[in-house]
Amino acid sequence: NRVCASYKMDGNLSAHFDDRAARISHVMSMERSEDPRIWSSPEGGQEIDIRKQIFCNRSLNMKGILSVGFDMDYTLAQYKADTFESLAYEGTVKKLVYDLGYPSDLLDWSFDWTYMVRGLVLDKKRGNILKMDRHKYVKVAYHGFKEMSKEDKVATYGNTLVRDSFDEPDYALIDTLFSLAEAYLFAQLVEFKDQNPEKIPKGADYARLYKDVRAAVDLCHRDGTLKQMVAKDPKKYINEDNTIVPMLQMLRESGRSTFLVTNSLWDYTNIVMSFLCGAYLDNDITPSRFSWLKYFDVVITGSMKPSFFHEEKRANLFEVEPESGMLLNTDNGTPMAQVGDTSPRITKGLKKSCRIFQGGNVVHLHKLLSIESSSQVLYVGDHIYGDILRSKKVLGWRTMLVVPELEREVKLLWETKDIRKELHLLRSQRDLIEDKIHHLKWSLKLKSGSLDDKVESSQLEELESQREQVRLTHQQTQRECHQKFHAIWGQLMKTGYQNSRFAHQVERFACLYTSQVSNLSLYSPDKYYRPSEEFMPHEFDLFA
Ligand code: U5P
């Protein structure tokens, strides 16, 4: 039974229920197993590794969802950063040197794919890379690869609440995994320009370096540099995932339609999807041509998201002939055939009448799927701006964000729980000592000249030295904890004690979020996802 399957990796980090509220309501009937990380309920049932959990920001009753759609790249297809992003990096460097006049020194550079993380912001004008909290307070700042001093950071980005918007055009958001290579190359070029200004194309400022890198990366994606290599050996660049097909099958068997909306074009989409679904088709090792289409009702390629989500976007919709890749005109103005109306040209040889298109907009898609209300659609993507923000905010689709980094983040949260408790304790201790110091200072002021002064002064000295001690221990413990997540940028979803800007966006725009798209198959297709109870600072958490 797919839904109730016990799913545990390494037997660790398991939890029975997908949110704290549910866990609490069942807590009385549950027993703790020997491993405190595993909850086992007397009635048995599903155990889900917390790294595979679907987390809920906003209630979502799957019963109301009639159609589930997917983005492809970095959602269904997880690229291997070490090979795929390195390929993008090398292709970009070549374009910078051979097409854009950068010196051949760049050809000797190498790429550390673990250095950059999502959620960072590039300050194009100043050559800085920033991590900020949800209030846009810049907490970590590097100029190229050099950490900025606290003074520089405050002088540049301020410490008041009136702040820059940190958006385009002066800033670039690293919010897709596709951007890690370009962010790294930008930092390398900033450092290179500082050390060898004469070697950089004449008059190029930091912003121009960014522009060149962005253009070169984009070209690698469009001119075949990357896609030809992936097509030759998909296994080298894409993670195999035998859980995708069962997840799609489960959704379809539950009566929902499924669709794919990707910015990739048909030829590439077919290669990637055949690879992902191929080995499991009809128990045949050799994937049958286009058989993956049977898992979808509609496939839209070259969709130009995010503008695809604008109902008023004027974009021609072409039907794609799968064998030849030829584009056929559709009659945009007249009512379009809906799924189920078989078009012989397209469905020839296919078991299910999936139709393939290029372009168009969301209105076309709704018509094809007979969607009456946007809230009947759940769309799963990896890109907050490209996939999630507009589809939810402008259109009203329900959304699920795939955050592959979450698996590691959740695991580390567990492993660092003692150190994080200690941090909170140290923080409270520090506050307590500060309060005592203030009181003592006041009483000294009031009673100045009295006999007690000497005693109180030495008490004050003692408290001040305690405060310094606690401050240093807190600082050191905080650094230690930060580095366990990432040596430079720390925890993805936190910046100090606040949620990071990235976490804030996930919270605002994704109804659900999870580490992998196929985690959907670990839950009932009719599940009612509910968020955990929210707490204001004045409310204490009864169950913490
Ligand atoms: N892509 C670009 N330029 C970039 C980054 C990605 O054209 O700078 C392409 C990818 O190669 C992929 C598509 O074909 O955008 C993303 O598709 P999807 O996420 O909508 O599936």
Coordinates of N, CA and C and ligand atoms in Angstrom, one line a residue, residues 71-73 178 214 217-218 221-222 227 261-264 305 382, ligand 1:
D71 N 6.5 21.4 -12.8 CA 7.6 22.0 -13.5 C 8.6 20.9 -13.8
M72 N 9.5 21.0 -14.8 CA 10.4 19.8 -15.0 C 11.8 20.0 -14.4
D73 N 12.5 21.1 -14.8 CA 13.9 21.2 -14.4 C 14.0 21.6 -12.9
F178 N 19.9 26.7 -10.7 CA 20.6 27.1 -11.9 C 21.6 28.3 -11.7
R214 N 25.7 36.6 -16.7 CA 24.3 36.2 -16.8 C 24.0 35.9 -18.3
V217 N 25.8 32.6 -19.2 CA 25.1 31.4 -18.6 C 23.8 31.1 -19.4
D218 N 23.1 32.1 -19.7 CA 21.8 32.0 -20.4 C 22.1 31.4 -21.8
H221 N 22.6 27.7 -21.8 CA 21.3 27.0 -21.7 C 20.6 26.9 -23.0
R222 N 20.8 28.0 -23.8 CA 20.0 28.1 -25.0 C 20.6 27.5 -26.3
K227 N 22.6 21.3 -23.1 CA 21.6 20.2 -23.4 C 22.1 19.1 -24.3
V261 N 4.3 21.8 -17.1 CA 4.5 23.1 -17.8 C 6.0 23.5 -17.6
T262 N 6.7 23.4 -18.6 CA 8.2 23.7 -18.5 C 8.6 24.7 -19.5
N263 N 9.7 25.4 -19.2 CA 10.3 26.4 -20.1 C 11.2 25.7 -21.1
S264 N 11.5 24.5 -20.8 CA 12.4 23.7 -21.8 C 11.5 23.4 -23.0
K305 N 7.4 30.7 -18.6 CA 7.1 31.2 -17.2 C 8.0 32.2 -16.8
D382 N 10.1 24.5 -8.4 CA 11.3 24.7 -7.6 C 11.7 26.2 -7.5
Ligands
U5P1 N1 17.4 28.1 -18.5 C1 17.7 29.1 -19.3 N2 18.6 30.1 -18.8 C2 19.0 30.1 -17.5 C3 18.6 29.1 -16.7 C4 17.8 28.1 -17.2 O1 17.3 29.2 -20.5 O2 19.8 31.0 -17.2 C5 16.5 27.0 -19.0 C6 16.9 25.6 -18.6 O3 18.0 25.1 -19.4 C7 15.6 24.9 -18.8 C8 14.6 25.9 -18.5 O4 15.5 24.5 -20.1 O5 15.2 27.2 -18.5 C9 13.9 25.7 -17.1 O6 12.8 25.0 -17.3 P1 11.7 24.6 -16.2 O7 12.3 24.9 -14.8 O8 10.5 25.5 -16.5 O9 11.4 23.2 -16.4

